[in-house]
Tab-separated table of C-alpha atoms and ligand atoms in Angstrom:
chain	number	residue	atom	x	y	z
A	143	UNK	CA	14.668	28.593	2.821
A	144	UNK	CA	11.865	26.733	4.725
A	145	UNK	CA	12.657	22.828	4.851
A	146	UNK	CA	10.085	20.334	4.919
A	147	UNK	CA	8.990	18.601	8.072
A	148	UNK	CA	11.537	15.893	9.379
A	149	UNK	CA	10.336	12.634	8.212
A	150	UNK	CA	7.929	13.856	5.285
A	151	UNK	CA	9.018	13.956	1.506
A	152	UNK	CA	8.592	15.632	-1.677
A	153	UNK	CA	7.834	13.355	-4.789
A	154	UNK	CA	8.979	14.428	-8.061
A	155	UNK	CA	6.827	13.892	-11.191
A	156	UNK	CA	8.661	10.563	-12.089
A	157	UNK	CA	8.584	9.447	-8.626
A	158	UNK	CA	4.834	9.715	-8.850
A	159	UNK	CA	4.512	8.214	-11.952
A	160	UNK	CA	6.138	5.169	-10.605
A	161	UNK	CA	4.011	5.157	-7.411
A	162	UNK	CA	0.781	5.636	-9.710
A	163	UNK	CA	1.745	2.675	-11.670
A	164	UNK	CA	2.081	0.495	-8.605
A	165	UNK	CA	-1.084	1.905	-7.248
A	166	UNK	CA	-2.990	0.899	-10.506
A	167	UNK	CA	-1.775	-2.644	-10.363
A	168	UNK	CA	-3.178	-2.787	-6.593
A	169	UNK	CA	-6.247	-1.344	-7.849
A	170	UNK	CA	-6.653	-4.047	-10.417
A	171	UNK	CA	-6.044	-6.795	-7.837
A	172	UNK	CA	-8.750	-5.055	-5.535
A	173	UNK	CA	-11.249	-4.935	-8.697
A	174	UNK	CA	-10.806	-8.678	-9.371
A	175	UNK	CA	-11.514	-9.769	-5.787
A	176	UNK	CA	-14.564	-7.418	-5.764
A	177	UNK	CA	-13.162	-4.923	-3.048
A	178	UNK	CA	-14.159	-1.381	-3.283
A	179	UNK	CA	-12.540	1.889	-2.305
A	180	UNK	CA	-13.577	3.972	0.776
A	181	UNK	CA	-12.080	7.491	1.776
A	182	UNK	CA	-11.998	8.483	5.547
A	183	UNK	CA	-10.667	11.948	6.867
A	184	UNK	CA	-6.997	12.499	7.568
A	185	UNK	CA	-7.690	13.468	11.069
A	186	UNK	CA	-10.067	11.704	13.541
A	187	UNK	CA	-11.023	12.117	17.364
A	188	UNK	CA	-7.825	11.270	19.225
A	189	UNK	CA	-10.206	9.117	21.131
A	190	UNK	CA	-10.655	6.731	18.082
A	191	UNK	CA	-6.887	5.655	18.850
A	192	UNK	CA	-6.700	5.789	22.388
A	193	UNK	CA	-9.813	3.810	23.631
A	194	UNK	CA	-8.380	0.447	22.301
A	195	UNK	CA	-4.600	1.228	22.834
A	196	UNK	CA	-4.546	3.344	25.966
A	197	UNK	CA	-2.845	6.763	26.486
A	198	UNK	CA	0.450	5.615	25.744
A	199	UNK	CA	-0.162	5.350	22.120
A	200	UNK	CA	-0.316	9.229	21.972
A	201	UNK	CA	3.380	9.144	21.824
A	202	UNK	CA	3.244	7.914	18.401
A	203	UNK	CA	0.807	10.156	17.268
A	204	UNK	CA	0.305	13.872	15.806
A	205	UNK	CA	-2.210	15.038	17.984
A	206	UNK	CA	-3.544	18.706	18.274
A	207	UNK	CA	-6.349	20.758	19.711
A	208	UNK	CA	-8.570	22.546	17.547
A	209	UNK	CA	-10.142	25.883	17.641
A	210	UNK	CA	-13.241	24.233	19.406
A	211	UNK	CA	-10.869	22.872	22.019
A	212	UNK	CA	-11.279	19.230	20.508
A	213	UNK	CA	-8.673	16.700	20.792
A	214	UNK	CA	-7.752	15.354	17.259
A	215	UNK	CA	-5.180	13.140	15.929
A	216	UNK	CA	-3.774	12.722	12.357
A	217	UNK	CA	-4.402	9.073	11.620
A	218	UNK	CA	-1.459	6.476	12.318
A	219	UNK	CA	-3.479	3.944	10.201
A	220	UNK	CA	-6.765	3.189	8.618
A	221	UNK	CA	-8.406	0.197	10.216
A	222	UNK	CA	-9.923	2.133	13.321
A	223	UNK	CA	-11.417	4.799	10.811
A	224	UNK	CA	-12.537	2.026	8.481
A	225	UNK	CA	-14.488	0.458	11.529
A	226	UNK	CA	-15.879	3.866	12.526
A	227	UNK	CA	-17.207	4.267	9.305
A	228	UNK	CA	-18.900	0.497	9.189
A	229	UNK	CA	-20.425	1.175	12.491
A	230	UNK	CA	-21.718	4.547	11.430
A	231	UNK	CA	-22.865	4.167	8.011
A	232	UNK	CA	-22.161	0.681	6.364
A	233	UNK	CA	-23.381	-1.761	8.917
A	234	UNK	CA	-26.572	-2.329	7.068
A	235	UNK	CA	-24.844	-3.349	3.833
A	236	UNK	CA	-24.730	-6.922	2.830
A	237	UNK	CA	-22.020	-8.845	4.610
A	238	UNK	CA	-19.215	-9.623	4.051
A	239	UNK	CA	-18.222	-6.002	3.197
A	240	UNK	CA	-15.142	-5.735	1.153
A	241	UNK	CA	-13.441	-2.433	1.156
A	242	UNK	CA	-9.937	-0.939	0.403
A	243	UNK	CA	-8.311	2.494	0.955
A	244	UNK	CA	-5.043	4.243	-0.048
A	245	UNK	CA	-4.198	7.063	2.062
A	246	UNK	CA	-1.418	8.890	4.010
A	247	UNK	CA	-0.817	8.098	7.566
A	248	UNK	CA	1.187	9.983	10.248
A	249	UNK	CA	3.369	8.492	12.930
A	250	UNK	CA	5.713	10.206	15.343
A	251	UNK	CA	8.605	7.928	14.694
A	252	UNK	CA	12.580	8.371	14.373
A	253	UNK	CA	12.877	8.841	10.752
A	254	UNK	CA	15.284	6.477	8.588
A	255	UNK	CA	15.117	4.855	5.393
A	256	UNK	CA	11.827	3.104	5.115
A	257	UNK	CA	10.441	4.633	8.272
A	258	UNK	CA	8.862	8.210	7.758
A	259	UNK	CA	6.541	10.524	9.648
A	260	UNK	CA	4.100	10.765	6.854
A	261	UNK	CA	3.851	7.553	4.860
A	262	UNK	CA	1.182	5.768	2.621
A	263	UNK	CA	-0.766	2.598	3.316
A	264	UNK	CA	-2.668	0.782	0.874
A	265	UNK	CA	-4.890	-1.694	2.770
A	266	UNK	CA	-8.090	-3.781	2.509
A	267	UNK	CA	-10.638	-4.949	5.123
A	268	UNK	CA	-13.057	-7.692	4.987
A	269	UNK	CA	-15.969	-7.331	7.433
A	270	UNK	CA	-18.279	-10.052	8.480
A	271	UNK	CA	-16.407	-13.197	7.237
A	272	UNK	CA	-13.700	-14.427	9.533
A	273	UNK	CA	-12.605	-18.108	9.905
A	274	UNK	CA	-10.367	-19.750	7.595
A	275	UNK	CA	-12.155	-18.836	4.295
A	276	UNK	CA	-12.161	-15.324	5.233
A	277	UNK	CA	-8.644	-15.225	6.399
A	278	UNK	CA	-7.396	-17.360	3.467
A	279	UNK	CA	-9.090	-14.533	1.146
A	280	UNK	CA	-7.370	-11.711	3.138
A	281	UNK	CA	-3.813	-13.526	3.092
A	282	UNK	CA	-4.231	-14.284	-0.670
A	283	UNK	CA	-5.182	-10.589	-1.307
A	284	UNK	CA	-2.314	-9.439	0.221
A	285	UNK	CA	0.050	-11.929	-1.418
A	286	UNK	CA	-1.296	-11.211	-5.010
A	287	UNK	CA	-1.378	-7.393	-4.289
A	288	UNK	CA	2.479	-7.487	-3.612
A	289	UNK	CA	2.961	-9.801	-6.659
A	290	UNK	CA	0.797	-7.523	-8.915
A	291	UNK	CA	3.398	-4.490	-7.952
A	292	UNK	CA	6.328	-6.592	-9.470
A	293	UNK	CA	7.775	-7.439	-6.198
A	294	UNK	CA	10.048	-10.731	-6.634
A	295	UNK	CA	11.269	-11.562	-3.324
A	296	UNK	CA	9.144	-11.439	-0.266
A	297	UNK	CA	8.243	-13.725	2.573
A	298	UNK	CA	4.936	-14.087	4.252
A	299	UNK	CA	4.520	-15.380	7.674
A	300	UNK	CA	1.265	-16.417	9.072
A	301	UNK	CA	0.170	-17.324	12.723
A	302	UNK	CA	-2.771	-17.091	15.094
A	303	UNK	CA	-2.688	-14.986	18.169
A	304	UNK	CA	-5.320	-17.483	19.824
A	305	UNK	CA	-2.302	-19.923	20.487
A	306	UNK	CA	0.020	-17.202	22.080
A	307	UNK	CA	-2.667	-15.641	24.146
A	308	UNK	CA	-4.121	-18.839	25.546
A	309	UNK	CA	-0.883	-20.205	26.651
A	310	UNK	CA	-0.050	-17.085	28.490
A	311	UNK	CA	-3.324	-17.101	30.275
A	312	UNK	CA	-2.899	-20.915	30.958
A	313	UNK	CA	0.552	-20.304	32.541
A	314	UNK	CA	-0.720	-17.401	34.619
A	315	UNK	CA	0.778	-14.504	32.719
A	316	UNK	CA	-1.018	-11.352	33.828
A	317	UNK	CA	-2.398	-8.726	31.297
A	318	UNK	CA	0.257	-6.225	32.433
A	319	UNK	CA	3.200	-8.753	32.137
A	320	UNK	CA	1.691	-9.724	28.538
A	321	UNK	CA	1.662	-6.082	27.749
A	322	UNK	CA	5.471	-5.875	28.525
A	323	UNK	CA	6.725	-9.292	26.707
A	324	UNK	CA	4.808	-8.885	23.635
A	325	UNK	CA	7.046	-6.408	22.019
A	326	UNK	CA	9.983	-8.693	22.861
A	327	UNK	CA	8.043	-11.513	21.141
A	328	UNK	CA	7.324	-8.939	18.340
A	329	UNK	CA	11.218	-8.407	17.938
A	330	UNK	CA	11.977	-12.080	18.259
A	331	UNK	CA	13.995	-11.233	21.364
A	332	UNK	CA	13.637	-14.654	22.948
A	333	UNK	CA	16.579	-14.197	25.375
A	334	UNK	CA	15.069	-11.063	26.773
A	335	UNK	CA	11.657	-12.920	27.036
A	336	UNK	CA	13.242	-15.605	29.195
A	337	UNK	CA	15.042	-13.390	31.409
A	338	UNK	CA	11.988	-11.667	32.113
A	339	UNK	CA	9.782	-14.688	32.710
A	340	UNK	CA	12.475	-16.032	34.975
A	341	UNK	CA	12.417	-12.560	36.968
A	342	UNK	CA	8.699	-13.161	37.305
A	343	UNK	CA	9.224	-16.508	38.554
A	344	UNK	CA	7.549	-18.309	35.680
A	345	UNK	CA	8.765	-22.016	35.999
A	346	UNK	CA	10.846	-23.794	33.477
A	347	UNK	CA	8.106	-26.221	32.455
A	348	UNK	CA	5.423	-23.280	31.762
A	349	UNK	CA	7.952	-21.255	30.092
A	350	UNK	CA	8.654	-24.232	27.673
A	351	UNK	CA	5.014	-24.429	26.693
A	352	UNK	CA	5.283	-20.901	25.677
A	353	UNK	CA	8.166	-21.319	23.736
A	354	UNK	CA	7.020	-24.387	22.009
A	355	UNK	CA	4.366	-22.030	20.272
A	356	UNK	CA	6.359	-18.714	19.812
A	357	UNK	CA	9.592	-20.617	18.557
A	358	UNK	CA	7.463	-22.357	15.759
A	359	UNK	CA	8.467	-21.328	12.430
A	360	UNK	CA	8.208	-23.566	9.507
A	361	UNK	CA	6.934	-23.954	6.017
A	362	UNK	CA	3.363	-25.045	5.459
A	363	UNK	CA	4.493	-28.749	4.459
A	364	UNK	CA	6.308	-29.564	7.723
A	365	UNK	CA	3.663	-27.688	9.876
A	366	UNK	CA	1.180	-29.988	8.606
A	367	UNK	CA	3.259	-32.965	9.980
A	368	UNK	CA	3.917	-31.033	13.173
A	369	UNK	CA	0.649	-29.948	13.965
A	370	UNK	CA	-0.612	-33.157	15.676
A	371	UNK	CA	2.438	-32.832	18.058
A	372	UNK	CA	1.719	-29.360	18.767
A	373	UNK	CA	-1.896	-30.052	19.340
A	374	UNK	CA	-0.980	-33.077	21.957
A	375	UNK	CA	1.375	-30.662	23.796
A	376	UNK	CA	-1.227	-28.062	23.954
A	377	UNK	CA	-4.199	-30.359	24.627
A	378	UNK	CA	-4.961	-29.022	28.033
A	379	UNK	CA	-5.435	-25.423	26.908
A	380	UNK	CA	-8.755	-24.443	25.535
A	381	UNK	CA	-8.964	-22.979	22.212
A	382	UNK	CA	-5.473	-24.115	20.990
A	383	UNK	CA	-6.696	-27.344	18.989
A	384	UNK	CA	-9.371	-25.283	17.201
A	385	UNK	CA	-6.562	-22.603	16.350
A	386	UNK	CA	-4.383	-25.064	14.955
A	387	UNK	CA	-6.919	-26.707	12.874
A	388	UNK	CA	-8.059	-23.316	11.355
A	389	UNK	CA	-4.412	-22.585	10.468
A	390	UNK	CA	-4.301	-26.176	8.679
A	391	UNK	CA	-7.654	-25.312	6.911
A	392	UNK	CA	-6.736	-21.679	6.133
A	393	UNK	CA	-3.643	-23.380	4.283
A	394	UNK	CA	-5.701	-25.683	2.281
A	395	UNK	CA	-7.821	-22.666	1.012
A	396	UNK	CA	-4.562	-20.746	0.226
A	397	UNK	CA	-3.283	-23.697	-1.597
A	398	UNK	CA	-6.098	-23.511	-3.963
A	399	UNK	CA	-5.488	-19.926	-4.626
A	400	UNK	CA	-1.885	-20.628	-5.349
A	401	UNK	CA	-0.798	-18.474	-2.362
A	402	UNK	CA	0.558	-21.097	-0.122
A	403	UNK	CA	4.270	-20.372	0.018
A	404	UNK	CA	4.277	-19.063	3.324
A	405	UNK	CA	5.778	-19.777	6.562
A	406	UNK	CA	3.579	-20.592	9.800
A	407	UNK	CA	5.198	-18.344	12.445
A	408	UNK	CA	3.428	-18.614	15.895
A	409	UNK	CA	5.627	-16.103	17.105
A	410	UNK	CA	3.818	-13.053	15.392
A	411	UNK	CA	2.733	-10.634	18.028
A	412	UNK	CA	1.759	-7.551	15.912
A	413	UNK	CA	2.303	-4.025	17.296
A	414	UNK	CA	-1.353	-3.060	17.156
A	415	UNK	CA	-3.779	-4.037	20.129
A	416	UNK	CA	-6.735	-4.957	18.321
A	417	UNK	CA	-5.754	-8.279	16.720
A	418	UNK	CA	-7.498	-11.546	18.208
A	419	UNK	CA	-6.713	-14.567	15.890
A	420	UNK	CA	-5.075	-15.077	12.613
A	421	UNK	CA	-1.999	-12.542	12.026
A	422	UNK	CA	0.236	-12.143	9.210
A	423	UNK	CA	3.358	-10.038	8.168
A	424	UNK	CA	5.172	-9.844	5.010
A	425	UNK	CA	8.942	-8.968	4.891
A	426	UNK	CA	11.491	-8.109	2.273
A	427	UNK	CA	14.844	-9.039	3.514
A	428	UNK	CA	16.635	-6.493	1.031
A	429	UNK	CA	15.160	-3.573	3.052
A	430	UNK	CA	17.194	-4.273	6.118
A	431	UNK	CA	16.011	-2.663	9.341
A	432	UNK	CA	12.489	-1.445	8.034
A	433	UNK	CA	11.905	-4.998	5.984
A	434	UNK	CA	8.286	-5.503	7.057
A	435	UNK	CA	6.232	-4.244	4.082
A	436	UNK	CA	2.997	-5.497	5.061
A	437	UNK	CA	0.909	-6.609	8.232
A	438	UNK	CA	-2.561	-7.619	9.161
A	439	UNK	CA	-4.993	-10.246	10.646
A	440	UNK	CA	-8.220	-10.855	12.425
A	441	UNK	CA	-9.293	-8.102	14.794
A	442	UNK	CA	-11.721	-6.848	17.232
A	443	UNK	CA	-12.704	-3.069	17.433
A	444	UNK	CA	-16.543	-3.192	18.140
A	445	UNK	CA	-15.798	-2.227	21.960
A	446	UNK	CA	-14.217	1.064	20.825
A	447	UNK	CA	-17.541	2.108	19.552
A	448	UNK	CA	-19.535	0.825	22.349
A	449	UNK	CA	-20.992	-1.981	19.805
A	450	UNK	CA	-22.554	-4.959	21.581
A	451	UNK	CA	-22.589	-6.913	18.155
A	452	UNK	CA	-19.179	-7.986	17.567
A	453	UNK	CA	-18.570	-8.370	13.920
A	454	UNK	CA	-15.694	-10.649	12.639
A	455	UNK	CA	-13.156	-8.509	10.478
A	456	UNK	CA	-9.916	-9.122	9.137
A	457	UNK	CA	-7.552	-6.949	6.850
A	458	UNK	CA	-4.015	-5.768	5.979
A	459	UNK	CA	-2.077	-2.753	5.148
A	460	UNK	CA	0.856	-2.580	2.691
A	461	UNK	CA	3.293	-0.086	3.491
A	462	UNK	CA	3.375	1.405	0.228
A	463	UNK	CA	6.609	3.408	0.394
A	464	UNK	CA	8.658	0.320	1.362
A	465	UNK	CA	7.243	-1.604	-1.464
A	466	UNK	CA	8.326	1.258	-3.757
A	467	UNK	CA	11.971	1.130	-2.223
A	468	UNK	CA	11.874	-2.654	-2.585
A	469	UNK	CA	10.943	-2.211	-6.292
A	470	UNK	CA	13.915	0.257	-6.706
A	471	UNK	CA	16.376	-1.902	-4.836
A	472	UNK	CA	15.150	-4.824	-7.187
A	473	UNK	CA	16.388	-2.591	-10.116
A	474	UNK	CA	13.065	-1.185	-11.419
A	475	UNK	CA	13.548	2.245	-12.669
A	476	UNK	CA	11.736	5.514	-13.297
A	477	UNK	CA	10.555	5.887	-16.599
A	478	UNK	CA	10.990	9.145	-18.393
A	479	UNK	CA	7.907	11.270	-18.770
A	480	UNK	CA	6.709	11.366	-22.493
A	481	UNK	CA	4.258	13.291	-24.559
A	482	UNK	CA	2.592	12.285	-27.842
A	483	UNK	CA	3.000	15.804	-29.714
A	484	UNK	CA	5.046	18.897	-29.303
A	485	UNK	CA	4.295	21.943	-31.343
A	486	UNK	CA	6.772	24.724	-32.471
A	487	UNK	CA	4.683	27.412	-34.044
A	488	UNK	CA	6.978	29.967	-35.787
A	489	UNK	CA	4.414	33.077	-35.918
A	490	UNK	CA	1.300	34.262	-34.156
A	491	UNK	CA	-0.720	32.820	-36.829
A	492	UNK	CA	0.920	29.621	-36.484
A	493	UNK	CA	0.354	29.480	-32.642
A	494	UNK	CA	-3.359	30.035	-33.336
A	495	UNK	CA	-3.323	27.010	-35.646
A	496	UNK	CA	-1.285	25.136	-33.098
A	497	UNK	CA	-3.784	25.851	-30.109
A	498	UNK	CA	-6.642	24.757	-32.221
A	499	UNK	CA	-5.003	21.326	-33.097
A	500	UNK	CA	-3.824	20.790	-29.640
A	501	UNK	CA	-7.211	21.310	-28.214
A	502	UNK	CA	-8.780	18.480	-30.657
A	503	UNK	CA	-5.859	16.212	-29.883
A	504	UNK	CA	-6.283	16.678	-26.271
A	505	UNK	CA	-10.143	15.957	-26.460
A	506	UNK	CA	-9.023	12.664	-28.051
A	507	UNK	CA	-6.502	11.810	-25.199
A	508	UNK	CA	-3.452	12.783	-26.912
A	509	UNK	CA	-0.961	14.759	-24.905
A	510	UNK	CA	0.618	17.668	-26.425
A	511	UNK	CA	2.477	20.715	-25.383
A	512	UNK	CA	4.217	23.863	-26.799
A	513	UNK	CA	6.626	26.344	-25.190
A	514	UNK	CA	4.603	29.054	-23.147
A	515	UNK	CA	7.482	31.397	-23.027
A	516	UNK	CA	7.904	31.121	-27.031
A	517	UNK	CA	11.657	31.098	-27.188
A	518	UNK	CA	13.592	30.862	-30.427
A	519	UNK	CA	13.807	27.605	-32.152
A	520	UNK	CA	16.987	26.039	-30.430
A	521	UNK	CA	15.769	26.559	-26.814
A	522	UNK	CA	12.255	25.736	-27.927
A	523	UNK	CA	13.154	22.623	-28.988
A	524	UNK	CA	15.623	21.772	-25.999
A	525	UNK	CA	12.517	22.254	-23.771
A	526	UNK	CA	10.218	20.172	-25.811
A	527	UNK	CA	12.847	17.341	-25.748
A	528	UNK	CA	12.571	17.045	-22.072
A	529	UNK	CA	9.302	15.695	-22.416
A	530	UNK	CA	10.359	13.161	-24.996
A	531	UNK	CA	7.852	13.839	-27.578
A	532	UNK	CA	6.777	10.886	-30.139
A	533	UNK	CA	6.064	13.912	-32.979
A	534	UNK	CA	7.213	17.219	-33.266
A	535	UNK	CA	5.187	19.714	-35.558
A	536	UNK	CA	6.523	22.686	-36.824
A	537	UNK	CA	3.989	25.265	-38.244
A	538	UNK	CA	5.434	28.455	-40.007
A	539	UNK	CA	4.366	31.274	-42.218
A	540	UNK	CA	5.326	29.390	-45.389
A	541	UNK	CA	3.859	26.155	-44.501
A	542	UNK	CA	0.413	27.780	-43.349
A	543	UNK	CA	0.477	29.554	-46.793
A	544	UNK	CA	0.851	25.912	-48.511
A	545	UNK	CA	-1.623	24.520	-46.094
A	546	UNK	CA	0.729	21.999	-44.558
A	547	UNK	CA	2.738	21.302	-41.779
A	548	UNK	CA	5.944	19.482	-41.040
A	549	UNK	CA	5.709	16.358	-38.667
A	550	UNK	CA	8.944	15.045	-37.348
A	551	UNK	CA	8.787	11.564	-35.839
A	552	UNK	CA	11.398	11.686	-33.054
A	553	UNK	CA	12.563	8.090	-33.080
A	554	UNK	CA	13.335	7.892	-36.991
A	555	UNK	CA	13.996	11.698	-37.301
A	556	UNK	CA	11.798	11.279	-40.400
A	557	UNK	CA	9.990	14.545	-41.418
A	558	UNK	CA	6.655	14.538	-43.372
A	559	UNK	CA	4.689	17.030	-44.896
A	560	UNK	CA	1.093	16.829	-43.925
A	561	UNK	CA	-1.720	18.923	-45.233
A	562	UNK	CA	-3.162	21.127	-42.357
A	563	UNK	CA	-6.886	19.684	-42.717
A	564	UNK	CA	-5.599	16.258	-42.338
A	565	UNK	CA	-2.736	16.468	-39.484
A	566	UNK	CA	-5.146	16.111	-36.570
A	567	UNK	CA	-6.450	12.687	-37.984
A	568	UNK	CA	-2.947	11.669	-39.145
A	569	UNK	CA	-1.490	11.905	-35.444
A	570	UNK	CA	-4.281	10.317	-33.898
A	571	UNK	CA	-4.127	7.152	-36.307
A	572	UNK	CA	-0.398	6.906	-35.554
A	573	UNK	CA	-0.784	7.533	-31.523
A	574	UNK	CA	-3.736	5.003	-31.414
A	575	UNK	CA	-1.397	2.381	-33.499
A	576	UNK	CA	1.345	2.850	-30.886
A	577	UNK	CA	-1.016	2.201	-28.169
A	578	UNK	CA	-2.205	-1.042	-29.685
A	579	UNK	CA	1.380	-2.128	-30.288
A	580	UNK	CA	2.153	-1.430	-26.452
A	581	UNK	CA	-0.836	-3.592	-25.439
A	582	UNK	CA	-0.023	-6.317	-27.736
A	583	UNK	CA	3.581	-6.353	-26.570
A	584	UNK	CA	2.622	-6.438	-22.676
B	216	LIG	P1	0.817	-1.877	10.652
B	216	LIG	O1	1.856	-2.955	10.949
B	216	LIG	O2	1.273	-0.894	12.107
B	216	LIG	O3	-0.481	-2.372	10.536
B	216	LIG	O4	1.404	-1.154	9.359
B	216	LIG	C1	1.349	-1.602	8.061
B	216	LIG	C2	2.457	-1.429	7.204
B	216	LIG	O5	2.649	0.001	7.265
B	216	LIG	C3	3.720	-1.795	7.799
B	216	LIG	O6	4.054	-3.207	7.639
B	216	LIG	C4	4.712	-0.880	7.144
B	216	LIG	O7	5.100	-1.666	5.908
B	216	LIG	C5	3.916	0.234	7.152
B	216	LIG	N1	4.591	1.188	7.938
B	216	LIG	C6	4.236	1.373	9.151
B	216	LIG	N2	4.619	2.569	9.785
B	216	LIG	C7	5.475	2.963	8.754
B	216	LIG	C8	6.392	4.248	8.830
B	216	LIG	N3	6.521	4.862	9.836
B	216	LIG	N4	6.926	4.426	7.609
B	216	LIG	C9	6.739	3.888	6.393
B	216	LIG	N5	5.969	2.617	6.437
B	216	LIG	C10	5.340	2.433	7.601
B	216	LIG	C11	-1.499	-1.324	10.263
B	216	LIG	O8	-1.330	-0.271	10.236
B	216	LIG	C12	-3.022	-2.275	10.329
B	216	LIG	N6	-3.986	-1.076	10.421
B	216	LIG	C13	-2.914	-3.262	9.316
B	216	LIG	C14	-4.355	-4.019	9.243
B	216	LIG	C15	-5.230	-3.387	8.351
B	216	LIG	N7	-4.576	-4.796	10.111
B	216	LIG	C16	-5.962	-5.115	9.817
B	216	LIG	N8	-6.265	-4.402	8.812
């Protein structure tokens, strides 16, 4: 027996149908917001990920050398690849460019529920439209995407890294110290942060300035009243007033898109190094430790590609597997697989007739099947019933002679004799009616 690698999963057909329905809902949202899909390689040059984040990132990556001695890495996310693609092939397209992707990502992490070594991200990137209007679109898009999947309870927090970064620079926190404390801020470990700042001789007054930013966590309404106070407090620090005004303006645009039930959280630090402005995260408390289902914001990656022209970009990625877990915790269940028609041919000639009918039906988009092992009646039917057929068609010698088939409707158990020449049409008509009924129920 060979096990699957740690942190990876196999997906049953039922699980995949569930995931497919969720993915379709996301694709519909992308369509109505005019975002279009890109696809990039599963592995990239290692340098794509180390240039911005430094060699330390390698610990979290699946890296390997190929036969040409090139250093490669399985992608841990898709933003860097999206920007690589943008700078190499897409930058002449009209801007803003709106793209989305769904792909597997690989991170060498300690696996647990909701944290895998192979997982899927569904993400979107908006290139060439930052500022409040672009930012509001990205946040609204993430918000509507999660709603479309049927997630009932989630909380979206939005902040702006310019505040935290400018305050840190103002109070003399070095880049090195910043790299050390950002994860503490990210985890909300304010006690650990205080200890570290004391150890580094950052005085109390300066520390308070930083805490007044990172401890700000409130709904949009209260933030609107608090904003002036915060501006006053940070008035000596360049860029802070603009950042606060931008948050307020973004909230205004979010309100117009019915996506403003969010929290302003100025303590969001984000784990990846390329973020520069607005940032946001979405949590589902019911998921426990791995509760973050989405993260994103404004970022800068031009320097990775030695591009002089910076292009404003923002985006997000939904942790697809985590949302699926959340939906299941919420009570959404896998639906059993179904087919429209199951054929039970009782002779070789009946088998020929069944194959002919099945081909016509399949061409019309009607799903059908039969027992390829050609078992006797009871095992044959038992096998067919696993697929929950709407109709079961019995064709035997006698029926063939009379030019009829017997069609049983599973839900009513009613059996009807249908002339062989009409049966395909008969089934199509009924299956189409069923689809229309389902559509009107939805
Ligand atoms: P991220 O926060 O690193 O951001 O990942 C996005 C989401 O992927 C997380 O919120 C989480 O739900 C999911 N995720 C991350 N690691 C795992 C894992 N090991 N197992 C299961 N799910 C996981 C990014 O990757 C950015 N590229 C997002 C972005 C796009 N920013 C701008 N554009």
